[in-house]
PDB file of C-alpha atoms in Angstrom:
ATOM      1  CA  MET A 212     -33.351 -34.115  30.176  1.00  0.00           C
ATOM      2  CA  LEU A 213     -30.652 -32.546  32.300  1.00  0.00           C
ATOM      3  CA  PRO A 214     -30.582 -28.750  32.494  1.00  0.00           C
ATOM      4  CA  ALA A 215     -27.804 -27.045  30.581  1.00  0.00           C
ATOM      5  CA  ARG A 216     -24.715 -26.176  32.535  1.00  0.00           C
ATOM      6  CA  VAL A 217     -24.340 -22.534  33.578  1.00  0.00           C
ATOM      7  CA  ASP A 218     -21.065 -22.094  31.708  1.00  0.00           C
ATOM      8  CA  GLU A 219     -22.629 -23.552  28.548  1.00  0.00           C
ATOM      9  CA  LEU A 220     -25.491 -21.064  28.750  1.00  0.00           C
ATOM     10  CA  GLU A 221     -23.002 -18.238  29.225  1.00  0.00           C
ATOM     11  CA  ARG A 222     -20.999 -19.393  26.211  1.00  0.00           C
ATOM     12  CA  ILE A 223     -24.136 -19.409  24.045  1.00  0.00           C
ATOM     13  CA  GLN A 224     -25.061 -15.923  25.238  1.00  0.00           C
ATOM     14  CA  LEU A 225     -21.567 -14.667  24.465  1.00  0.00           C
ATOM     15  CA  GLU A 226     -21.675 -16.199  20.983  1.00  0.00           C
ATOM     16  CA  LEU A 227     -24.973 -14.459  20.276  1.00  0.00           C
ATOM     17  CA  GLU A 228     -23.544 -11.199  21.616  1.00  0.00           C
ATOM     18  CA  LEU A 229     -20.484 -11.572  19.384  1.00  0.00           C
ATOM     19  CA  VAL A 230     -22.627 -12.164  16.298  1.00  0.00           C
ATOM     20  CA  ARG A 231     -24.740  -9.115  17.107  1.00  0.00           C
ATOM     21  CA  ARG A 232     -21.721  -6.867  17.603  1.00  0.00           C
ATOM     22  CA  GLU A 233     -19.966  -8.115  14.465  1.00  0.00           C
ATOM     23  CA  GLN A 234     -23.073  -7.407  12.412  1.00  0.00           C
ATOM     24  CA  ALA A 235     -23.382  -3.925  13.918  1.00  0.00           C
ATOM     25  CA  THR A 236     -19.709  -3.216  13.191  1.00  0.00           C
ATOM     26  CA  GLU A 237     -20.087  -4.438   9.614  1.00  0.00           C
ATOM     27  CA  GLN A 238     -23.097  -2.185   9.060  1.00  0.00           C
ATOM     28  CA  LEU A 239     -21.157   0.773  10.430  1.00  0.00           C
ATOM     29  CA  ARG A 240     -18.248  -0.014   8.092  1.00  0.00           C
ATOM     30  CA  HIS A 241     -20.622   0.178   5.145  1.00  0.00           C
ATOM     31  CA  LEU A 242     -22.020   3.487   6.386  1.00  0.00           C
ATOM     32  CA  LEU A 243     -18.489   4.862   6.612  1.00  0.00           C
ATOM     33  CA  ALA A 244     -17.660   3.687   3.086  1.00  0.00           C
ATOM     34  CA  GLU A 245     -20.855   5.249   1.741  1.00  0.00           C
ATOM     35  CA  GLU A 246     -20.101   8.522   3.525  1.00  0.00           C
ATOM     36  CA  GLU A 247     -16.563   8.684   2.162  1.00  0.00           C
ATOM     37  CA  SER A 248     -17.736   7.871  -1.352  1.00  0.00           C
ATOM     38  CA  ALA A 249     -20.497  10.504  -1.227  1.00  0.00           C
ATOM     39  CA  GLN A 250     -18.110  13.125   0.126  1.00  0.00           C
ATOM     40  CA  GLN A 251     -15.551  12.395  -2.576  1.00  0.00           C
ATOM     41  CA  SER A 252     -18.227  12.806  -5.239  1.00  0.00           C
ATOM     42  CA  LEU A 253     -19.409  16.117  -3.775  1.00  0.00           C
ATOM     43  CA  SER A 254     -15.829  17.344  -3.332  1.00  0.00           C
ATOM     44  CA  ARG A 255     -15.136  16.685  -7.020  1.00  0.00           C
ATOM     45  CA  ARG A 256     -18.280  18.596  -7.957  1.00  0.00           C
ATOM     46  CA  ILE A 257     -17.272  21.565  -5.792  1.00  0.00           C
ATOM     47  CA  GLU A 258     -13.717  21.490  -7.150  1.00  0.00           C
ATOM     48  CA  GLU A 259     -15.002  21.580 -10.726  1.00  0.00           C
ATOM     49  CA  ARG A 260     -16.875  24.810  -9.939  1.00  0.00           C
ATOM     50  CA  LEU A 261     -14.423  26.509  -7.593  1.00  0.00           C
ATOM     51  CA  GLY A 262     -11.074  24.970  -8.524  1.00  0.00           C
ATOM     52  CA  PRO A 263     -10.201  27.324 -11.424  1.00  0.00           C
ATOM     53  CA  ARG A 264     -10.687  30.438  -9.280  1.00  0.00           C
ATOM     54  CA  ARG A 265      -8.764  28.957  -6.382  1.00  0.00           C
ATOM     55  CA  ARG A 266      -5.847  28.098  -8.663  1.00  0.00           C
ATOM     56  CA  GLU A 267      -5.882  31.561 -10.252  1.00  0.00           C
ATOM     57  CA  ILE A 268      -5.834  33.183  -6.806  1.00  0.00           C
ATOM     58  CA  GLU A 269      -2.872  31.034  -5.805  1.00  0.00           C
ATOM     59  CA  ARG A 270      -1.050  31.874  -9.056  1.00  0.00           C
ATOM     60  CA  LEU A 271      -1.559  35.602  -8.458  1.00  0.00           C
ATOM     61  CA  ARG A 272      -0.470  35.278  -4.830  1.00  0.00           C
ATOM     62  CA  LEU A 273       2.808  33.674  -5.913  1.00  0.00           C
ATOM     63  CA  GLU A 274       3.343  36.305  -8.609  1.00  0.00           C
ATOM     64  CA  ILE A 275       2.770  39.113  -6.073  1.00  0.00           C
ATOM     65  CA  GLU A 276       5.208  37.475  -3.690  1.00  0.00           C
ATOM     66  CA  ARG A 277       7.785  37.292  -6.473  1.00  0.00           C
ATOM     67  CA  LEU A 278       7.297  40.981  -7.380  1.00  0.00           C
ATOM     68  CA  GLU A 279       7.625  42.017  -3.736  1.00  0.00           C
ATOM     69  CA  GLN A 280      10.849  40.030  -3.400  1.00  0.00           C
ATOM     70  CA  ARG A 281      12.253  41.676  -6.523  1.00  0.00           C
ATOM     71  CA  LEU A 282      11.307  45.092  -5.153  1.00  0.00           C
ATOM     72  CA  GLU A 283      13.146  44.308  -1.912  1.00  0.00           C
ATOM     73  CA  ARG A 284      16.255  43.324  -3.862  1.00  0.00           C
ATOM     74  CA  LEU A 285      16.159  46.538  -5.879  1.00  0.00           C
ATOM     75  CA  SER A 286      15.920  48.547  -2.661  1.00  0.00           C
ATOM     76  CA  PHE A 287      18.724  46.530  -1.072  1.00  0.00           C
ATOM     77  CA  PHE A 288      21.170  46.959  -3.945  1.00  0.00           C
ATOM     78  CA  GLY A 289      20.237  50.614  -4.461  1.00  0.00           C
ATOM     79  CA  ARG A 290      20.616  50.324  -8.207  1.00  0.00           C
ATOM     80  CA  THR A 291      18.638  48.972 -11.104  1.00  0.00           C
ATOM     81  CA  LEU A 292      19.083  45.297 -11.845  1.00  0.00           C
ATOM     82  CA  THR A 293      18.474  43.543 -15.119  1.00  0.00           C
ATOM     83  CA  ASP A 294      15.914  40.752 -15.318  1.00  0.00           C
ATOM     84  CA  GLU A 295      18.791  38.291 -15.605  1.00  0.00           C
ATOM     85  CA  GLU A 296      20.370  39.589 -12.405  1.00  0.00           C
ATOM     86  CA  LEU A 297      17.047  39.440 -10.579  1.00  0.00           C
ATOM     87  CA  ASP A 298      16.525  35.877 -11.807  1.00  0.00           C
ATOM     88  CA  GLN A 299      19.974  34.922 -10.553  1.00  0.00           C
ATOM     89  CA  GLU A 300      19.257  36.486  -7.156  1.00  0.00           C
ATOM     90  CA  GLU A 301      15.961  34.600  -6.897  1.00  0.00           C
ATOM     91  CA  GLU A 302      17.609  31.329  -7.857  1.00  0.00           C
ATOM     92  CA  ALA A 303      20.347  31.863  -5.288  1.00  0.00           C
ATOM     93  CA  ALA A 304      17.767  32.663  -2.591  1.00  0.00           C
ATOM     94  CA  ARG A 305      15.752  29.546  -3.428  1.00  0.00           C
ATOM     95  CA  ALA A 306      18.871  27.390  -3.370  1.00  0.00           C
ATOM     96  CA  GLU A 307      19.912  28.832  -0.006  1.00  0.00           C
ATOM     97  CA  GLU A 308      16.456  28.220   1.459  1.00  0.00           C
ATOM     98  CA  ALA A 309      16.356  24.676   0.080  1.00  0.00           C
ATOM     99  CA  ALA A 310      19.796  23.952   1.549  1.00  0.00           C
ATOM    100  CA  PHE A 311      18.701  25.277   4.942  1.00  0.00           C
ATOM    101  CA  TRP A 312      15.596  23.077   5.095  1.00  0.00           C
ATOM    102  CA  ALA A 313      17.492  20.051   3.806  1.00  0.00           C
ATOM    103  CA  GLU A 314      20.032  20.478   6.596  1.00  0.00           C
ATOM    104  CA  TRP A 315      17.260  20.971   9.145  1.00  0.00           C
ATOM    105  CA  ARG A 316      15.476  17.805   8.017  1.00  0.00           C
ATOM    106  CA  SER A 317      18.734  15.871   8.088  1.00  0.00           C
ATOM    107  CA  GLN A 318      19.522  16.969  11.637  1.00  0.00           C
ATOM    108  CA  ARG A 319      16.004  16.218  12.812  1.00  0.00           C
ATOM    109  CA  ALA A 320      16.180  12.750  11.281  1.00  0.00           C
ATOM    110  CA  GLU A 321      19.508  12.070  12.981  1.00  0.00           C
ATOM    111  CA  ARG A 322      18.123  13.179  16.337  1.00  0.00           C
ATOM    112  CA  ARG A 323      15.252  10.777  15.938  1.00  0.00           C
ATOM    113  CA  GLY A 324      17.585   7.957  15.006  1.00  0.00           C
ATOM    114  CA  VAL A 325      16.235   7.794  11.460  1.00  0.00           C
ATOM    115  CA  ARG A 326      18.423   7.815   8.395  1.00  0.00           C
ATOM    116  CA  ALA A 327      18.273  11.232   6.737  1.00  0.00           C
ATOM    117  CA  GLU A 328      17.877   9.576   3.362  1.00  0.00           C
ATOM    118  CA  MET A 329      14.422   8.374   4.384  1.00  0.00           C
ATOM    119  CA  ILE A 330      13.256  11.982   4.551  1.00  0.00           C
ATOM    120  CA  ARG A 331      13.832  12.329   0.833  1.00  0.00           C
ATOM    121  CA  SER A 332      11.748  10.614  -1.796  1.00  0.00           C
ATOM    122  CA  ASN A 333      13.634   7.399  -2.492  1.00  0.00           C
ATOM    123  CA  GLY A 334      10.866   4.993  -3.407  1.00  0.00           C
ATOM    124  CA  HIS A 335      10.415   3.759   0.173  1.00  0.00           C
ATOM    125  CA  ASP A 336       6.985   5.361   0.476  1.00  0.00           C
ATOM    126  CA  ASP A 337       5.958   3.876  -2.868  1.00  0.00           C
ATOM    127  CA  ILE A 338       6.799   0.404  -1.599  1.00  0.00           C
ATOM    128  CA  ILE A 339       4.747   0.936   1.562  1.00  0.00           C
ATOM    129  CA  LEU A 340       1.900   2.362  -0.513  1.00  0.00           C
ATOM    130  CA  ARG A 341       1.781  -0.718  -2.747  1.00  0.00           C
ATOM    131  CA  GLN A 342       2.001  -3.113   0.191  1.00  0.00           C
ATOM    132  CA  ILE A 343      -0.898  -1.499   2.051  1.00  0.00           C
ATOM    133  CA  TYR A 344      -2.986  -1.258  -1.120  1.00  0.00           C
ATOM    134  CA  ARG A 345      -2.466  -4.942  -1.920  1.00  0.00           C
ATOM    135  CA  ALA A 346      -3.323  -5.964   1.647  1.00  0.00           C
ATOM    136  CA  LEU A 347      -6.520  -3.922   1.476  1.00  0.00           C
ATOM    137  CA  ALA A 348      -7.440  -5.312  -1.946  1.00  0.00           C
ATOM    138  CA  ARG A 349      -7.098  -8.872  -0.649  1.00  0.00           C
ATOM    139  CA  ILE A 350      -9.733  -8.054   1.974  1.00  0.00           C
ATOM    140  CA  VAL A 351     -12.297  -5.952   0.095  1.00  0.00           C
ATOM    141  CA  HIS A 352     -11.931  -6.814  -3.596  1.00  0.00           C
ATOM    142  CA  PRO A 353     -15.380  -6.959  -5.281  1.00  0.00           C
ATOM    143  CA  ASP A 354     -14.714 -10.491  -6.543  1.00  0.00           C
ATOM    144  CA  LEU A 355     -14.887 -11.642  -2.908  1.00  0.00           C
ATOM    145  CA  ALA A 356     -18.477 -10.414  -2.526  1.00  0.00           C
ATOM    146  CA  HIS A 357     -21.179 -12.755  -1.258  1.00  0.00           C
ATOM    147  CA  ASN A 358     -24.050 -10.994  -3.048  1.00  0.00           C
ATOM    148  CA  GLN A 359     -24.846  -7.967  -5.198  1.00  0.00           C
ATOM    149  CA  HIS A 360     -25.256  -5.611  -2.244  1.00  0.00           C
ATOM    150  CA  ASP A 361     -21.924  -6.710  -0.816  1.00  0.00           C
ATOM    151  CA  ARG A 362     -20.304  -6.254  -4.223  1.00  0.00           C
ATOM    152  CA  ALA A 363     -21.635  -2.706  -4.540  1.00  0.00           C
ATOM    153  CA  GLN A 364     -20.210  -1.829  -1.125  1.00  0.00           C
ATOM    154  CA  ARG A 365     -16.844  -3.352  -1.995  1.00  0.00           C
ATOM    155  CA  GLU A 366     -16.736  -1.457  -5.288  1.00  0.00           C
ATOM    156  CA  LYS A 367     -17.255   1.817  -3.418  1.00  0.00           C
ATOM    157  CA  LEU A 368     -14.468   0.957  -1.028  1.00  0.00           C
ATOM    158  CA  MET A 369     -12.101   0.012  -3.852  1.00  0.00           C
ATOM    159  CA  ARG A 370     -12.789   3.376  -5.490  1.00  0.00           C
ATOM    160  CA  LEU A 371     -11.730   5.044  -2.250  1.00  0.00           C
ATOM    161  CA  ALA A 372      -8.614   2.878  -2.120  1.00  0.00           C
ATOM    162  CA  ASN A 373      -7.765   3.650  -5.750  1.00  0.00           C
ATOM    163  CA  SER A 374      -8.162   7.388  -5.149  1.00  0.00           C
ATOM    164  CA  ALA A 375      -5.896   7.186  -2.105  1.00  0.00           C
ATOM    165  CA  ARG A 376      -3.285   5.222  -4.055  1.00  0.00           C
ATOM    166  CA  GLU A 377      -3.323   7.695  -6.946  1.00  0.00           C
ATOM    167  CA  ALA A 378      -2.944  10.587  -4.490  1.00  0.00           C
ATOM    168  CA  GLY A 379      -0.137   8.790  -2.648  1.00  0.00           C
ATOM    169  CA  ASP A 380      -2.146   9.066   0.582  1.00  0.00           C
ATOM    170  CA  ILE A 381      -0.566   6.384   2.764  1.00  0.00           C
ATOM    171  CA  ASP A 382      -2.431   7.530   5.878  1.00  0.00           C
ATOM    172  CA  GLN A 383      -5.807   7.091   4.176  1.00  0.00           C
ATOM    173  CA  LEU A 384      -4.886   3.588   2.988  1.00  0.00           C
ATOM    174  CA  ARG A 385      -3.681   2.662   6.462  1.00  0.00           C
ATOM    175  CA  ARG A 386      -6.924   3.932   7.953  1.00  0.00           C
ATOM    176  CA  LEU A 387      -9.021   1.947   5.481  1.00  0.00           C
ATOM    177  CA  LEU A 388      -6.977  -1.166   6.169  1.00  0.00           C
ATOM    178  CA  ALA A 389      -7.354  -0.747   9.929  1.00  0.00           C
ATOM    179  CA  ILE A 390     -11.114  -0.283   9.648  1.00  0.00           C
ATOM    180  CA  TRP A 391     -11.783  -3.123   7.242  1.00  0.00           C
ATOM    181  CA  SER A 392      -9.335  -5.706   8.535  1.00  0.00           C
ATOM    182  CA  ARG A 393     -11.149  -8.738   9.861  1.00  0.00           C
ATOM    183  CA  PRO A 394      -9.958 -11.259  12.432  1.00  0.00           C
ATOM    184  CA  GLU A 395      -8.502 -14.354  10.854  1.00  0.00           C
ATOM    185  CA  GLU A 396     -11.246 -16.530   9.467  1.00  0.00           C
ATOM    186  CA  GLY A 397     -11.839 -19.821  11.165  1.00  0.00           C
ATOM    187  CA  GLU A 398     -13.931 -21.450  13.794  1.00  0.00           C
ATOM    188  CA  ARG A 399     -15.310 -19.249  16.505  1.00  0.00           C
ATOM    189  CA  PRO A 400     -13.516 -19.622  19.817  1.00  0.00           C
ATOM    190  CA  LEU A 401     -15.251 -21.979  22.216  1.00  0.00           C
ATOM    191  CA  ASP A 402     -13.402 -20.667  25.230  1.00  0.00           C
ATOM    192  CA  ILE A 403     -15.447 -18.156  27.236  1.00  0.00           C
ATOM    193  CA  ASP A 404     -12.458 -15.891  27.874  1.00  0.00           C
ATOM    194  CA  ALA A 405     -11.655 -15.829  24.154  1.00  0.00           C
ATOM    195  CA  LEU A 406     -15.263 -14.914  23.367  1.00  0.00           C
ATOM    196  CA  ARG A 407     -15.133 -12.087  25.862  1.00  0.00           C
ATOM    197  CA  ALA A 408     -11.877 -10.837  24.352  1.00  0.00           C
ATOM    198  CA  ARG A 409     -13.376 -10.885  20.834  1.00  0.00           C
ATOM    199  CA  ILE A 410     -16.440  -8.985  22.052  1.00  0.00           C
ATOM    200  CA  ALA A 411     -14.207  -6.376  23.688  1.00  0.00           C
ATOM    201  CA  GLN A 412     -12.296  -6.030  20.421  1.00  0.00           C
ATOM    202  CA  CYS A 413     -15.578  -5.505  18.571  1.00  0.00           C
ATOM    203  CA  ARG A 414     -16.524  -2.764  21.012  1.00  0.00           C
ATOM    204  CA  VAL A 415     -13.246  -0.956  20.342  1.00  0.00           C
ATOM    205  CA  GLU A 416     -13.601  -1.322  16.560  1.00  0.00           C
ATOM    206  CA  TYR A 417     -17.193  -0.102  16.642  1.00  0.00           C
ATOM    207  CA  ALA A 418     -16.285   2.940  18.757  1.00  0.00           C
ATOM    208  CA  GLU A 419     -13.384   3.862  16.462  1.00  0.00           C
ATOM    209  CA  ILE A 420     -15.441   3.558  13.281  1.00  0.00           C
ATOM    210  CA  ARG A 421     -18.271   5.556  14.839  1.00  0.00           C
ATOM    211  CA  ARG A 422     -15.785   8.275  15.850  1.00  0.00           C
ATOM    212  CA  GLN A 423     -14.397   8.500  12.324  1.00  0.00           C
ATOM    213  CA  LEU A 424     -17.882   8.577  10.828  1.00  0.00           C
ATOM    214  CA  SER A 425     -18.868  11.371  13.209  1.00  0.00           C
ATOM    215  CA  GLN A 426     -15.766  13.365  12.293  1.00  0.00           C
ATOM    216  CA  LEU A 427     -16.489  12.972   8.591  1.00  0.00           C
ATOM    217  CA  ARG A 428     -20.049  14.152   9.019  1.00  0.00           C
ATOM    218  CA  GLN A 429     -18.851  17.241  10.897  1.00  0.00           C
ATOM    219  CA  THR A 430     -16.671  18.435   8.003  1.00  0.00           C
ATOM    220  CA  VAL A 431     -17.928  21.136   5.651  1.00  0.00           C
ATOM    221  CA  VAL A 432     -18.612  18.594   2.913  1.00  0.00           C
ATOM    222  CA  GLY A 433     -20.257  16.252   5.408  1.00  0.00           C
ATOM    223  CA  ARG A 434     -22.619  18.959   6.631  1.00  0.00           C
ATOM    224  CA  LEU A 435     -23.448  19.925   3.062  1.00  0.00           C
ATOM    225  CA  LEU A 436     -24.443  16.343   2.296  1.00  0.00           C
ATOM    226  CA  ARG A 437     -26.989  16.477   5.129  1.00  0.00           C
ATOM    227  CA  MET A 438     -28.444  19.797   3.953  1.00  0.00           C
ATOM    228  CA  GLY A 439     -29.658  18.855   0.502  1.00  0.00           C
ATOM    229  CA  GLU A 440     -29.256  20.019  -3.082  1.00  0.00           C
ATOM    230  CA  ARG A 441     -30.578  23.540  -2.562  1.00  0.00           C
ATOM    231  CA  ASP A 442     -28.130  24.291   0.238  1.00  0.00           C
ATOM    232  CA  ILE A 443     -25.254  22.783  -1.738  1.00  0.00           C
ATOM    233  CA  ASN A 444     -25.976  25.115  -4.652  1.00  0.00           C
ATOM    234  CA  GLN A 445     -26.247  28.086  -2.286  1.00  0.00           C
ATOM    235  CA  TYR A 446     -22.896  27.206  -0.730  1.00  0.00           C
ATOM    236  CA  ILE A 447     -21.206  26.921  -4.129  1.00  0.00           C
ATOM    237  CA  ARG A 448     -22.673  30.244  -5.300  1.00  0.00           C
ATOM    238  CA  ALA A 449     -21.597  31.955  -2.067  1.00  0.00           C
ATOM    239  CA  GLU A 450     -18.079  30.563  -2.472  1.00  0.00           C
ATOM    240  CA  GLU A 451     -18.001  31.743  -6.083  1.00  0.00           C
ATOM    241  CA  VAL A 452     -18.868  35.262  -4.909  1.00  0.00           C
ATOM    242  CA  ARG A 453     -16.266  35.154  -2.138  1.00  0.00           C
ATOM    243  CA  LEU A 454     -13.567  33.808  -4.441  1.00  0.00           C
ATOM    244  CA  GLY A 455     -14.526  36.387  -7.063  1.00  0.00           C
ATOM    245  CA  ARG A 456     -13.895  39.156  -4.543  1.00  0.00           C
ATOM    246  CA  GLU A 457     -10.642  37.545  -3.475  1.00  0.00           C
ATOM    247  CA  LEU A 458      -9.586  37.250  -7.111  1.00  0.00           C
ATOM    248  CA  ALA A 459     -10.354  40.931  -7.742  1.00  0.00           C
ATOM    249  CA  MET A 460      -8.345  41.900  -4.660  1.00  0.00           C
ATOM    250  CA  GLN A 461      -5.366  39.790  -5.751  1.00  0.00           C
ATOM    251  CA  ARG A 462      -5.453  41.358  -9.214  1.00  0.00           C
ATOM    252  CA  LEU A 463      -5.490  44.804  -7.609  1.00  0.00           C
ATOM    253  CA  ARG A 464      -2.539  43.840  -5.390  1.00  0.00           C
ATOM    254  CA  ARG A 465      -0.680  42.535  -8.436  1.00  0.00           C
ATOM    255  CA  ARG A 466      -1.188  45.806 -10.346  1.00  0.00           C
ATOM    256  CA  ARG A 467      -0.039  47.781  -7.316  1.00  0.00           C
ATOM    257  CA  ALA A 468       3.040  45.596  -6.808  1.00  0.00           C
ATOM    258  CA  LEU A 469       3.898  45.790 -10.509  1.00  0.00           C
ATOM    259  CA  ARG A 470       3.505  49.579 -10.483  1.00  0.00           C
ATOM    260  CA  LEU A 471       5.757  49.958  -7.431  1.00  0.00           C
ATOM    261  CA  PHE A 472       8.334  47.664  -8.999  1.00  0.00           C
ATOM    262  CA  GLU A 473       8.404  49.615 -12.266  1.00  0.00           C
ATOM    263  CA  GLU A 474       8.532  52.952 -10.427  1.00  0.00           C
ATOM    264  CA  ARG A 475      11.447  51.756  -8.340  1.00  0.00           C
ATOM    265  CA  LYS A 476      13.306  50.566 -11.420  1.00  0.00           C
ATOM    266  CA  ARG A 477      12.795  53.931 -13.101  1.00  0.00           C
ATOM    267  CA  SER A 478      13.890  55.859 -10.020  1.00  0.00           C
ATOM    268  CA  LEU A 479      17.091  53.840  -9.811  1.00  0.00           C
ATOM    269  CA  SER A 480      17.848  54.273 -13.499  1.00  0.00           C
ATOM    270  CA  VAL A 481      17.511  58.091 -13.469  1.00  0.00           C
ATOM    271  CA  PRO A 482      20.993  58.875 -12.049  1.00  0.00           C
ATOM    272  CA  ALA A 483      22.581  56.586 -14.592  1.00  0.00           C
ATOM    273  CA  SER A 484      20.807  58.368 -17.476  1.00  0.00           C
ATOM    274  CA  GLU A 485      21.817  61.770 -16.189  1.00  0.00           C
TER     275      GLU A 485
END
């Protein structure tokens, strides 16, 4: 029996290396999908506990801002204004601000050589969103699974894709598509240079997925997942206390702003009554 040619041995070694790297990349993809799914679940749990207080704080912040703006207008005009006049002033200010930013966006788009209409919501993003979602679904749909474990992983990924679609998050869908896109199916390349190129591509894909997984794990939610149930509950309770203090402070600021507003209105109405 003649010994195998050197280039044939190298080709076999490269094929084995490619298989090993593809398997490692696939395993890392599943780890990333599991991490994203777990973080979404924990984020929903945290939002259920903390969301109402956060929204109330934001509502109070906007109300305080509105009262402060009304107080500024009273001071500017130097006379008492009716609620209707204040509403008209606010509407005019909002319209002026909206016109300014619309003009700014239009000029920026023109400088970049992009049609200004694309800055506005005209359905273009919806088309892109659907196209990316469909492309991703063709790759990872659960019906394409080879076994039960594969199906479970695909179902997790589709839940992530569905959440991104519902949120209109094009960037997230693009990222998922980039991570989970596979090379075109077919026979493995027999050419040594092609094998080397595929291996290099696998290295890049693996490094990118590992980077994204590392970034996810370094987020607040990612760190909480590593800490355990006790630490998660402690974090939520601490946030509830912090938000409770913030809520109390915003309520105090609202009362103060309302008092100043009413005092200013009364002071401006005194000369008229005399």
